Coordinates of C-alpha atoms in Angstrom, one line a residue:
Chain A
X1 CA -32.6 -109.5 -197.7
X2 CA -29.1 -108.7 -196.8
X3 CA -26.9 -105.8 -198.0
X4 CA -23.8 -106.0 -200.1
X5 CA -22.3 -102.6 -199.5
X6 CA -23.1 -100.9 -196.2
X7 CA -22.2 -97.2 -196.1
X8 CA -21.9 -95.0 -193.1
X9 CA -22.1 -91.2 -193.0
X10 CA -21.9 -88.8 -190.1
X11 CA -24.1 -85.9 -189.0
X12 CA -22.8 -83.0 -187.0
X13 CA -24.6 -79.9 -185.8
X14 CA -27.8 -80.8 -187.6
X15 CA -26.1 -81.4 -191.0
X16 CA -25.2 -84.4 -193.0
X17 CA -21.5 -84.7 -194.0
X18 CA -21.5 -83.0 -197.4
X19 CA -19.1 -85.7 -198.7
X20 CA -21.8 -88.4 -198.2
X21 CA -22.6 -88.0 -201.9
X22 CA -19.1 -89.1 -202.8
X23 CA -19.6 -92.2 -200.7
X24 CA -22.7 -93.0 -202.6
X25 CA -20.9 -92.5 -205.9
X26 CA -18.1 -94.9 -204.7
X27 CA -20.7 -97.5 -203.9
X28 CA -22.5 -97.1 -207.3
X29 CA -19.1 -97.5 -209.1
X30 CA -18.3 -100.5 -207.0
X31 CA -21.7 -102.1 -207.9
X32 CA -21.1 -101.6 -211.6
X33 CA -18.3 -104.3 -211.2
X34 CA -20.0 -106.4 -208.5
X35 CA -23.8 -105.7 -208.5
X36 CA -25.4 -105.7 -205.1
X37 CA -27.6 -103.9 -202.7
X38 CA -26.4 -100.6 -201.1
X39 CA -27.6 -99.4 -197.8
X40 CA -26.6 -96.2 -195.9
X41 CA -26.5 -95.8 -192.1
X42 CA -26.7 -92.3 -190.7
X43 CA -26.7 -91.7 -186.9
X44 CA -28.1 -88.5 -185.5
X45 CA -30.7 -86.7 -183.3
X46 CA -33.6 -84.9 -185.0
X47 CA -32.3 -85.6 -188.5
X48 CA -35.4 -87.2 -190.0
X49 CA -36.1 -84.5 -192.5
X50 CA -32.5 -84.2 -193.8
X51 CA -32.2 -87.9 -194.1
X52 CA -35.5 -88.2 -195.9
X53 CA -34.5 -85.7 -198.5
X54 CA -31.1 -87.3 -199.0
X55 CA -32.7 -90.8 -199.4
X56 CA -35.0 -89.5 -202.0
X57 CA -32.3 -87.6 -203.9
X58 CA -30.1 -90.7 -204.1
X59 CA -32.9 -93.3 -204.4
X60 CA -31.2 -95.1 -201.6
X61 CA -32.3 -97.1 -198.6
X62 CA -31.2 -95.4 -195.4
X63 CA -31.1 -96.6 -191.8
X64 CA -31.6 -93.6 -189.6
X65 CA -29.8 -94.5 -186.3
X66 CA -31.7 -92.3 -184.0
X67 CA -30.1 -91.2 -180.7
X68 CA -30.5 -88.6 -178.0
X69 CA -28.7 -85.3 -178.3
X70 CA -24.9 -85.8 -178.7
X71 CA -25.0 -89.6 -178.3
X72 CA -24.6 -90.0 -182.1
X73 CA -21.1 -88.6 -181.6
X74 CA -20.1 -91.3 -179.2
X75 CA -17.9 -93.5 -181.3
X76 CA -18.0 -96.3 -178.8
X77 CA -21.8 -96.6 -178.9
X78 CA -22.1 -96.0 -182.6
X79 CA -19.4 -98.7 -183.2
X80 CA -21.5 -101.2 -181.2
X81 CA -24.7 -100.4 -183.1
X82 CA -22.8 -100.8 -186.4
X83 CA -21.5 -104.2 -185.4
X84 CA -25.1 -105.2 -184.7
X85 CA -26.3 -103.9 -188.1
X86 CA -23.4 -105.7 -189.8
X87 CA -24.2 -108.9 -188.0
X88 CA -27.8 -108.7 -189.3
X89 CA -27.0 -107.4 -192.9
X90 CA -23.8 -109.4 -193.5
X91 CA -22.4 -106.9 -196.0
X92 CA -19.3 -107.8 -198.0
X93 CA -18.0 -104.3 -197.9
X94 CA -18.5 -101.6 -195.3
X95 CA -17.4 -98.0 -196.2
X96 CA -16.8 -94.9 -194.2
X97 CA -15.6 -91.4 -195.2
X98 CA -11.9 -90.9 -194.6
X99 CA -12.2 -88.7 -191.6
X100 CA -10.6 -89.2 -188.2
X101 CA -14.0 -90.5 -187.0
X102 CA -14.5 -92.7 -190.1
X103 CA -11.1 -94.2 -189.5
X104 CA -11.9 -94.8 -185.8
X105 CA -15.1 -96.6 -186.6
X106 CA -13.5 -98.5 -189.4
X107 CA -10.7 -99.7 -187.0
X108 CA -13.3 -100.8 -184.3
X109 CA -15.5 -102.6 -186.8
X110 CA -12.6 -104.3 -188.5
X111 CA -11.2 -105.6 -185.2
X112 CA -14.6 -106.7 -183.9
X113 CA -15.6 -108.5 -187.2
X114 CA -12.1 -109.7 -188.1
X115 CA -12.2 -107.9 -191.4
X116 CA -9.7 -106.4 -193.8
X117 CA -9.3 -102.7 -193.3
X118 CA -8.1 -100.3 -196.0
X119 CA -8.2 -96.6 -195.5
X120 CA -8.1 -93.5 -197.8
X121 CA -9.2 -95.5 -200.9
X122 CA -8.9 -93.3 -204.0
X123 CA -9.7 -95.8 -206.8
X124 CA -11.3 -99.2 -207.3
X125 CA -9.6 -101.8 -209.6
X126 CA -11.0 -105.1 -210.8
X127 CA -8.1 -107.6 -210.9
X128 CA -7.6 -110.7 -213.0
X129 CA -9.5 -112.9 -210.5
X130 CA -12.4 -110.5 -210.7
X131 CA -12.0 -109.4 -207.1
X132 CA -11.7 -105.8 -205.9
X133 CA -8.4 -104.2 -205.3
X134 CA -8.2 -100.7 -203.9
X135 CA -5.7 -98.0 -204.6
X136 CA -4.4 -95.7 -201.9
X137 CA -1.5 -93.2 -201.5
X138 CA 1.7 -93.5 -199.5
X139 CA 4.1 -90.8 -198.4
X140 CA 1.7 -87.9 -198.8
X141 CA 0.9 -88.9 -202.4
X142 CA 4.4 -89.5 -203.6
X143 CA 3.7 -93.2 -204.2
X144 CA 0.5 -95.2 -204.7
X145 CA -0.1 -98.8 -203.8
X146 CA -2.8 -101.3 -204.6
X147 CA -4.2 -103.2 -201.6
X148 CA -6.3 -106.4 -201.8
X149 CA -8.4 -107.6 -198.9
X150 CA -7.5 -111.1 -198.0
X151 CA -10.9 -112.6 -197.5
X152 CA -14.2 -112.1 -195.8
X153 CA -15.5 -108.6 -195.1
X154 CA -13.7 -105.5 -196.2
X155 CA -13.9 -102.2 -194.2
X156 CA -12.9 -99.2 -196.2
X157 CA -12.5 -95.4 -195.8
X158 CA -13.0 -93.3 -198.9
X159 CA -10.7 -90.4 -199.6
X160 CA -12.5 -87.0 -200.0
X161 CA -12.4 -85.8 -203.6
X162 CA -11.5 -89.2 -205.1
X163 CA -15.0 -90.0 -206.4
X164 CA -17.7 -87.8 -208.0
X165 CA -19.5 -85.3 -205.9
X166 CA -22.1 -84.5 -208.6
X167 CA -25.8 -84.6 -207.5
X168 CA -27.0 -84.7 -211.1
X169 CA -26.4 -88.4 -211.8
X170 CA -26.8 -89.8 -208.3
X171 CA -30.3 -91.3 -208.6
X172 CA -30.6 -94.9 -209.7
X173 CA -33.3 -96.2 -212.0
X174 CA -34.2 -98.8 -209.6
X175 CA -35.7 -96.4 -207.0
X176 CA -35.0 -97.7 -203.5
X177 CA -35.7 -94.6 -201.5
X178 CA -36.7 -95.6 -198.0
X179 CA -35.8 -94.6 -194.4
X180 CA -35.9 -97.1 -191.6
X181 CA -35.7 -95.6 -188.2
X182 CA -33.6 -97.6 -185.7
X183 CA -33.3 -96.5 -182.1
X184 CA -29.9 -96.8 -180.4
X185 CA -30.0 -99.7 -177.9
X186 CA -26.5 -99.5 -176.4
X187 CA -26.2 -97.1 -173.5
X188 CA -23.2 -98.2 -171.5
X189 CA -20.0 -96.3 -172.5
X190 CA -16.7 -95.2 -171.0
X191 CA -16.9 -92.1 -173.2
X192 CA -19.2 -89.1 -172.5
X193 CA -19.6 -86.5 -175.3
X194 CA -19.6 -83.2 -173.5
X195 CA -20.0 -80.7 -176.3
X196 CA -19.5 -79.9 -180.0
X197 CA -18.8 -76.4 -181.1
X198 CA -17.6 -74.5 -184.1
X199 CA -13.8 -74.4 -184.2
X200 CA -13.5 -70.8 -185.1
X201 CA -15.2 -67.5 -185.3
X202 CA -17.9 -67.7 -188.0
X203 CA -17.8 -63.9 -188.4
X204 CA -14.5 -64.0 -190.2
X205 CA -15.6 -64.9 -193.7
X206 CA -12.6 -63.6 -195.5
X207 CA -11.7 -66.9 -197.0
X208 CA -15.2 -67.7 -198.2
X209 CA -15.7 -64.3 -199.7
X210 CA -12.4 -63.6 -201.3
X211 CA -11.9 -63.9 -205.0
X212 CA -8.2 -64.4 -204.5
X213 CA -6.5 -66.4 -201.7
X214 CA -2.8 -66.3 -201.2
X215 CA -1.9 -69.2 -198.8
X216 CA 1.3 -69.7 -196.8
X217 CA 2.7 -73.1 -195.9
X218 CA 5.5 -74.2 -193.6
X219 CA 7.8 -73.7 -196.6
X220 CA 7.7 -69.9 -196.2
X221 CA 10.5 -70.6 -193.7
X222 CA 9.7 -68.2 -190.9
X223 CA 6.9 -66.0 -189.6
X224 CA 8.5 -62.8 -191.0
X225 CA 8.0 -64.1 -194.5
X226 CA 4.2 -63.9 -194.0
X227 CA 4.7 -60.2 -194.7
X228 CA 5.7 -61.1 -198.2
X229 CA 2.5 -63.2 -198.6
X230 CA 0.4 -60.3 -197.3
X231 CA 2.1 -57.9 -199.7
X232 CA 1.4 -60.3 -202.6
X233 CA -2.2 -60.5 -201.5
X234 CA -2.4 -56.7 -201.3
X235 CA -2.0 -56.3 -205.1
X236 CA -5.1 -58.3 -205.8
X237 CA -8.6 -56.9 -205.3
X238 CA -10.9 -58.9 -203.0
X239 CA -8.0 -61.0 -201.6
X240 CA -7.4 -62.8 -198.4
X241 CA -4.4 -64.6 -196.7
X242 CA -4.9 -68.2 -195.8
X243 CA -2.5 -70.9 -194.6
X244 CA -1.9 -74.6 -194.2
X245 CA -2.5 -76.5 -190.9
X246 CA 1.2 -76.4 -189.9
X247 CA 1.3 -72.6 -190.2
X248 CA -1.8 -72.3 -188.0
X249 CA -0.4 -74.9 -185.5
X250 CA 2.7 -72.6 -185.2
X251 CA 0.2 -69.7 -184.5
X252 CA 1.6 -67.7 -187.4
X253 CA -2.0 -67.4 -188.6
X254 CA -5.3 -67.9 -186.7
X255 CA -7.2 -71.2 -187.3
X256 CA -10.0 -69.4 -189.0
X257 CA -7.5 -68.8 -191.9
X258 CA -6.7 -72.5 -192.2
X259 CA -7.5 -74.0 -195.6
X260 CA -8.1 -77.7 -195.6
X261 CA -10.4 -80.6 -194.5
X262 CA -10.2 -79.5 -190.9
X263 CA -10.3 -75.8 -191.7
X264 CA -12.2 -74.2 -194.6
X265 CA -13.0 -75.6 -198.0
X266 CA -12.5 -72.7 -200.4
X267 CA -13.3 -72.1 -204.0
X268 CA -11.8 -68.8 -205.0
X269 CA -11.2 -67.6 -208.6
X270 CA -7.4 -67.7 -207.9
X271 CA -5.5 -69.7 -205.3
X272 CA -1.8 -69.0 -204.9
X273 CA 0.0 -71.6 -202.7
X274 CA 3.3 -70.3 -201.3
X275 CA 5.6 -72.9 -199.8
X276 CA 2.8 -75.5 -199.5
X277 CA 3.8 -79.1 -200.2
X278 CA 0.3 -80.3 -200.5
X279 CA -0.9 -82.6 -197.8
X280 CA -4.1 -84.6 -198.5
X281 CA -6.1 -82.6 -196.1
X282 CA -4.9 -79.3 -197.6
X283 CA -5.6 -80.4 -201.2
X284 CA -9.2 -81.3 -200.1
X285 CA -9.6 -77.7 -199.0
X286 CA -8.5 -75.9 -202.2
X287 CA -8.5 -78.2 -205.3
X288 CA -11.7 -76.7 -206.6
X289 CA -10.3 -73.2 -206.9
X290 CA -10.8 -72.0 -210.5
X291 CA -7.1 -71.3 -211.1
X292 CA -4.2 -72.6 -208.9
X293 CA -0.7 -71.2 -208.9
X294 CA 1.9 -73.0 -206.8
X295 CA 5.3 -71.5 -205.7
X296 CA 7.7 -74.1 -204.1
X297 CA 11.4 -74.9 -204.2
X298 CA 10.7 -78.7 -204.3
X299 CA 9.9 -79.6 -207.9
X300 CA 8.4 -82.9 -206.6
X301 CA 5.9 -81.2 -204.2
X302 CA 2.5 -82.8 -204.5
X303 CA 0.9 -79.4 -204.9
X304 CA 2.3 -79.1 -208.4
X305 CA 0.1 -82.0 -209.5
X306 CA -3.0 -79.8 -208.8
X307 CA -1.6 -76.4 -209.9
X308 CA -2.4 -74.8 -213.3
X309 CA 0.8 -72.8 -213.1
X310 CA 3.9 -74.2 -211.4
X311 CA 6.7 -72.0 -210.3
X312 CA 9.8 -73.8 -208.9
X313 CA 11.4 -70.9 -207.1
X314 CA 12.3 -69.7 -203.7
X315 CA 9.3 -67.5 -202.8
X316 CA 11.5 -65.0 -201.0
X317 CA 13.1 -64.3 -204.3
X318 CA 10.2 -64.7 -206.6
X319 CA 7.4 -62.8 -204.8
X320 CA 9.4 -59.4 -204.5
X321 CA 10.3 -59.6 -208.2
X322 CA 6.7 -60.3 -209.1
X323 CA 5.4 -57.5 -207.0
X324 CA 7.9 -55.0 -208.4
X325 CA 7.1 -56.0 -211.9
X326 CA 3.4 -55.7 -211.2
X327 CA 3.9 -52.2 -209.8
X328 CA 6.0 -51.1 -212.8
X329 CA 3.6 -52.5 -215.3
X330 CA 0.4 -51.3 -213.7
X331 CA 1.9 -48.1 -212.2
X332 CA 0.3 -49.0 -209.0
X333 CA 2.0 -47.8 -205.8
X334 CA -0.9 -48.1 -203.5
X335 CA -2.9 -51.2 -202.7
X336 CA -6.4 -51.3 -204.2
X337 CA -8.7 -50.1 -201.4
X338 CA -11.9 -51.9 -202.3
X339 CA -12.7 -55.1 -200.5
X340 CA -9.5 -56.3 -199.1
X341 CA -9.8 -59.0 -196.4
X342 CA -6.1 -59.4 -195.6
Chain B
X1 CA 0.1 -93.5 -163.2
X2 CA 1.6 -95.4 -166.1
X3 CA 1.5 -93.9 -169.6
X4 CA 2.5 -95.7 -172.8
X5 CA 3.4 -93.7 -175.9
X6 CA 3.5 -95.6 -179.3
X7 CA 6.1 -94.2 -181.6
X8 CA 6.8 -95.1 -185.2
X9 CA 10.0 -94.7 -187.1
X10 CA 9.3 -93.3 -190.6
X11 CA 11.5 -92.3 -193.5
X12 CA 12.4 -88.6 -193.3
X13 CA 10.1 -86.6 -195.6
X14 CA 13.0 -85.3 -197.7
X15 CA 14.6 -88.7 -198.3
X16 CA 14.8 -90.1 -201.8
X17 CA 12.1 -92.7 -202.2
X18 CA 13.1 -95.7 -204.3
X19 CA 10.5 -98.4 -205.0
X20 CA 11.2 -102.0 -204.0
X21 CA 8.5 -103.9 -205.9
X22 CA 8.7 -107.3 -204.2
X23 CA 7.7 -105.9 -200.8
X24 CA 5.6 -103.0 -202.2
X25 CA 7.4 -100.5 -200.1
X26 CA 10.5 -98.3 -200.4
X27 CA 14.0 -99.7 -200.6
X28 CA 15.7 -99.6 -197.2
X29 CA 19.1 -98.3 -198.2
X30 CA 21.7 -96.0 -196.7
X31 CA 20.4 -92.8 -198.4
X32 CA 17.1 -93.1 -196.6
X33 CA 17.2 -91.2 -193.3
X34 CA 14.7 -92.3 -190.6
X35 CA 13.1 -90.2 -187.9
X36 CA 10.3 -90.3 -185.4
X37 CA 6.8 -89.8 -186.9
X38 CA 6.0 -86.1 -186.4
X39 CA 2.6 -86.8 -184.8
X40 CA 4.3 -89.2 -182.3
X41 CA 6.5 -86.4 -181.1
X42 CA 3.4 -84.5 -180.1
X43 CA 2.1 -87.7 -178.3
X44 CA 5.4 -88.0 -176.4
X45 CA 5.3 -84.3 -175.4
X46 CA 1.7 -84.6 -174.2
X47 CA 2.6 -87.6 -172.0
X48 CA 5.6 -85.7 -170.6
X49 CA 3.6 -82.6 -169.9
X50 CA 1.1 -84.8 -167.9
X51 CA 4.0 -86.6 -166.1
X52 CA 5.3 -83.2 -165.0
X53 CA 1.9 -82.1 -163.6
X54 CA 1.3 -85.4 -161.7
X55 CA 4.1 -86.9 -159.6
X56 CA 4.7 -90.6 -159.7
X57 CA 3.8 -90.8 -163.4
X58 CA 5.9 -93.0 -165.6
X59 CA 6.2 -92.6 -169.3
X60 CA 7.2 -95.6 -171.5
X61 CA 7.7 -95.5 -175.2
X62 CA 7.1 -98.5 -177.4
X63 CA 7.9 -99.1 -181.1
X64 CA 7.6 -102.0 -183.5
X65 CA 10.1 -102.7 -186.2
X66 CA 13.6 -103.8 -187.2
X67 CA 16.9 -103.1 -185.5
X68 CA 17.1 -99.5 -186.7
X69 CA 13.9 -98.6 -184.7
X70 CA 16.0 -98.6 -181.5
X71 CA 17.3 -95.2 -182.6
X72 CA 13.8 -93.7 -182.6
X73 CA 13.2 -95.2 -179.1
X74 CA 16.4 -93.5 -177.9
X75 CA 15.0 -90.3 -179.3
X76 CA 11.9 -90.8 -177.1
X77 CA 14.2 -91.3 -174.1
X78 CA 16.1 -88.1 -175.1
X79 CA 12.8 -86.2 -175.0
X80 CA 12.3 -87.6 -171.5
X81 CA 10.5 -90.9 -171.6
X82 CA 11.6 -93.1 -168.8
X83 CA 11.8 -96.4 -170.6
X84 CA 11.9 -97.8 -174.1
X85 CA 10.3 -101.1 -175.3
X86 CA 11.4 -102.4 -178.7
X87 CA 9.1 -105.0 -180.3
X88 CA 11.6 -106.4 -182.7
X89 CA 10.0 -107.4 -186.0
X90 CA 12.5 -108.4 -188.5
X91 CA 10.2 -108.6 -191.5
X92 CA 11.4 -106.5 -194.5
X93 CA 7.7 -106.0 -195.5
X94 CA 5.9 -103.1 -193.8
X95 CA 3.6 -104.3 -191.0
X96 CA 0.0 -103.5 -191.4
X97 CA -1.8 -101.4 -188.8
X98 CA -3.6 -104.5 -187.6
X99 CA -0.3 -106.4 -187.1
X100 CA 1.3 -103.5 -185.3
X101 CA -1.7 -102.9 -183.1
X102 CA -2.0 -106.6 -182.1
X103 CA 1.7 -106.8 -181.3
X104 CA 1.6 -103.7 -179.1
X105 CA -1.6 -105.0 -177.5
X106 CA -0.1 -108.3 -176.6
X107 CA 2.7 -106.5 -174.8
X108 CA 0.6 -103.8 -173.2
X109 CA -2.2 -106.1 -171.9
X110 CA 0.1 -107.3 -169.1
X111 CA 1.4 -103.9 -168.2
X112 CA -1.8 -102.1 -167.0
X113 CA -1.2 -98.7 -168.5
X114 CA -3.6 -96.0 -167.4
X115 CA -3.2 -94.0 -170.6
X116 CA -1.9 -94.8 -174.0
X117 CA -1.0 -92.0 -176.5
X118 CA -0.3 -92.4 -180.2
X119 CA 0.0 -89.9 -183.1
X120 CA -3.1 -89.3 -185.1
X121 CA -1.5 -91.0 -188.1
X122 CA 1.9 -92.1 -189.5
X123 CA 3.5 -89.9 -192.1
X124 CA 4.5 -92.9 -194.3
X125 CA 1.5 -95.1 -194.7
X126 CA -1.1 -92.5 -193.6
X127 CA -3.5 -95.0 -192.1
X128 CA -4.9 -93.4 -188.8
X129 CA -5.6 -97.0 -187.6
X130 CA -3.1 -98.2 -185.1
X131 CA -4.5 -96.1 -182.3
X132 CA -8.1 -97.1 -182.5
X133 CA -7.3 -100.7 -183.3
X134 CA -5.0 -100.9 -180.3
X135 CA -7.8 -99.4 -178.1
X136 CA -10.2 -102.0 -179.4
X137 CA -7.7 -104.9 -178.8
X138 CA -7.2 -103.6 -175.2
X139 CA -10.9 -103.0 -174.7
X140 CA -10.4 -99.4 -173.6
X141 CA -12.2 -96.2 -174.8
X142 CA -10.5 -94.1 -177.5
X143 CA -10.7 -90.6 -178.7
X144 CA -8.9 -89.5 -181.9
X145 CA -7.3 -86.2 -183.1
X146 CA -6.8 -84.6 -179.6
X147 CA -5.8 -80.9 -179.6
X148 CA -6.2 -80.5 -175.8
X149 CA -6.2 -82.9 -172.9
X150 CA -7.1 -82.4 -169.2
X151 CA -6.3 -85.3 -166.9
X152 CA -8.1 -85.9 -163.6
X153 CA -6.2 -88.8 -162.0
X154 CA -8.4 -88.9 -158.9
X155 CA -11.7 -89.1 -160.9
X156 CA -9.8 -91.5 -163.3
X157 CA -10.9 -89.4 -166.3
X158 CA -9.3 -87.6 -169.1
X159 CA -11.1 -84.9 -170.9
X160 CA -10.2 -84.6 -174.6
X161 CA -10.9 -81.9 -177.1
X162 CA -10.7 -83.3 -180.6
X163 CA -10.5 -81.7 -184.0
X164 CA -13.3 -82.8 -186.3
X165 CA -13.4 -82.3 -190.1
X166 CA -15.7 -79.5 -191.2
X167 CA -14.4 -77.0 -188.6
X168 CA -15.7 -78.4 -185.3
X169 CA -14.2 -79.1 -181.9
X170 CA -15.7 -81.9 -179.9
X171 CA -15.1 -82.4 -176.2
X172 CA -15.4 -85.9 -174.5
X173 CA -14.6 -87.3 -171.2
X174 CA -13.0 -90.8 -171.2
X175 CA -12.8 -93.1 -168.2
X176 CA -9.3 -94.5 -167.6
X177 CA -7.6 -96.6 -168.8
X178 CA -8.0 -94.9 -172.2
X179 CA -6.2 -94.3 -175.5
X180 CA -5.9 -90.9 -177.1
X181 CA -4.5 -90.2 -180.6
X182 CA -2.8 -86.8 -180.8
X183 CA -3.2 -84.2 -183.6
X184 CA -0.6 -81.5 -184.5
X185 CA -1.2 -78.2 -182.8
X186 CA -1.7 -79.7 -179.3
X187 CA 1.7 -78.6 -178.1
X188 CA 5.2 -77.7 -179.2
X189 CA 7.6 -80.6 -178.7
X190 CA 10.6 -79.7 -176.5
X191 CA 14.2 -79.9 -177.4
X192 CA 15.8 -82.8 -175.6
X193 CA 17.6 -81.8 -172.4
X194 CA 21.4 -82.7 -172.4
X195 CA 21.0 -84.9 -169.3
X196 CA 18.3 -87.0 -171.1
X197 CA 20.3 -87.1 -174.3
X198 CA 23.3 -88.6 -172.3
X199 CA 21.0 -91.0 -170.5
X200 CA 19.4 -92.1 -173.8
X201 CA 22.7 -93.2 -175.2
X202 CA 23.5 -95.7 -172.6
X203 CA 20.1 -96.8 -171.2
X204 CA 19.1 -100.3 -171.9
X205 CA 16.0 -100.9 -174.0
X206 CA 13.6 -103.8 -173.4
X207 CA 13.7 -105.9 -176.5
X208 CA 10.8 -108.3 -177.1
X209 CA 10.9 -110.6 -180.1
X210 CA 7.7 -110.1 -182.1
X211 CA 7.6 -113.8 -182.7
X212 CA 7.2 -114.4 -179.0
X213 CA 4.0 -112.3 -178.9
X214 CA 0.7 -113.6 -180.2
X215 CA 0.9 -113.3 -183.9
X216 CA -2.0 -112.5 -186.3
X217 CA -2.1 -113.4 -189.9
X218 CA -2.3 -110.5 -192.4
X219 CA -5.6 -109.4 -193.7
X220 CA -4.6 -107.2 -196.5
X221 CA -2.1 -107.8 -199.3
X222 CA -0.1 -105.0 -201.0
X223 CA 0.5 -105.2 -204.7
X224 CA 1.7 -102.9 -207.5
X225 CA 3.5 -100.0 -205.9
X226 CA 4.1 -97.1 -208.4
X227 CA 4.5 -93.4 -208.8
X228 CA 1.2 -91.7 -209.1
X229 CA -0.1 -90.7 -212.6
X230 CA 0.3 -87.0 -212.7
X231 CA -2.7 -85.1 -213.9
X232 CA -0.3 -83.0 -215.8
X233 CA -2.7 -80.2 -216.2
X234 CA -0.2 -77.7 -215.0
X235 CA 2.1 -75.5 -217.0
X236 CA 5.6 -75.3 -215.5
X237 CA 6.9 -71.8 -216.0
X238 CA 10.6 -71.8 -217.1
X239 CA 13.4 -69.3 -217.3
X240 CA 14.9 -66.9 -214.8
X241 CA 12.7 -65.7 -211.9
X242 CA 12.2 -62.4 -213.8
X243 CA 10.9 -64.3 -216.8
X244 CA 8.6 -66.4 -214.7
X245 CA 7.3 -63.3 -213.0
X246 CA 6.6 -61.7 -216.4
X247 CA 4.8 -64.8 -217.7
X248 CA 2.7 -65.1 -214.6
X249 CA 1.7 -61.4 -214.7
X250 CA 0.6 -61.8 -218.3
X251 CA -1.4 -65.0 -217.6
X252 CA -3.1 -63.5 -214.5
X253 CA -3.8 -60.3 -216.4
X254 CA -5.3 -62.1 -219.4
X255 CA -7.6 -64.0 -217.1
X256 CA -8.6 -60.7 -215.5
X257 CA -7.4 -61.8 -212.1
X258 CA -5.2 -58.8 -211.7

């Protein structure tokens, strides 16, 4: 029996992409409109246990694409294997997570199978003709557009955070848990994966341990203004300074302080975004903070859509006023000396 | 060595965006300023750095789009690219990544480039697809989101360190010809040298009519462009900066965050 929706999730360093659960939720939602069989493909080396647990948790049939060490990261080979699986299963829809690798595989598969390709899907819509239309953002979330596949197979990438990540309601009544092991057949490649390593020092846990994170974006203007951000952080106990990717690219902060999909995913009690416009990849990293305050001069900045408290001000004016008022009101002249990670 | 850099002209981030419903895109009017996609500037810089390390390396820049795109190609020349190729596509509708990749591929196929660079994504449609689609059309290996490259022209290999979501760096070696998509942080784009700026103004671009290249029908249809529904969960603090500061202090204090 063929498959209607084929999902693909990655493994890296012995772990399954934590966003895989969102991919499964997307497929479940899709199949409430267009019922069909869902199958998940996961490549990896020595991943049998993890995959077994995930398959049971979701009640989902999984193809474990077993490779030698590091070969599962070879996008060329995994792409060829996927094309084989697609030719056998003939799915109507193939879904990846919206990561750079997910997009790479989606592009390869779409060209090979002459399919429609829609990335960063954030919502599914059933149109008048009862066919799926997918919503995606343009211009960093300033506009949204609906995209309809023309015909044949659709290849999608699913935006992080757009669908549920709850593990509670993921199991289906119709219990399909099963793992098929499939060994990689393709060997020839013009790409050789040499190594995979952690991008930054795991010792610096400031961002994961802090209760309060004050983050700087490119909108702080210049490196000297980081001092303002640090000073603001210093009035909160258990606080740390983070930053957006552009700030780390400029070397104003080290990469281990980068908040976002390619940096750290953080969940502090309070997140204060200073001069951050709110790129998709940054939002992914901080939107689950308990309280979010955003300070930005641009009232249309995307970050304000995610903030609980929005302050449209120049941070070089606002932060000094805020700190001064705090010191007056709380008679504090010194920084709290317990547990600061600045 | 021949290097091709694909550059895209995108609306400047601060430009006012006005919806044009019939094409599901933004209206192309005089208030919209256009510039080179930021990630493509890193791609150009990476190509130029390689060309400076290895003599006899030529860097070409290619772009697909209407007349105004020539300005972005001239910017590529000003940075230091040797030659600009304009695939002139007159359509008002934005081209899909698939259409763009197939147009560039049908030009690049004949040119035997050793290396192709693109930005990791475009700032306007945010697709991350043209690079890997182009690689597939050209049947060459591809690595995405490069933050470091080391070229070995004798071994005909490029070693690429890529940024992977979740906080990993992955290193791969690709046999040339190859395509690499470039992530921010890889380099700091230079300021154009005066001599190149002057050259860029007068140098001829190669213009190829998109209709003369093998065309592919579209595979996706855009419909219903709109402003996003705001979650509106946020409270906008109003008043003078001092009043906003007082209000925020009270809020944070009440929530025991201060």
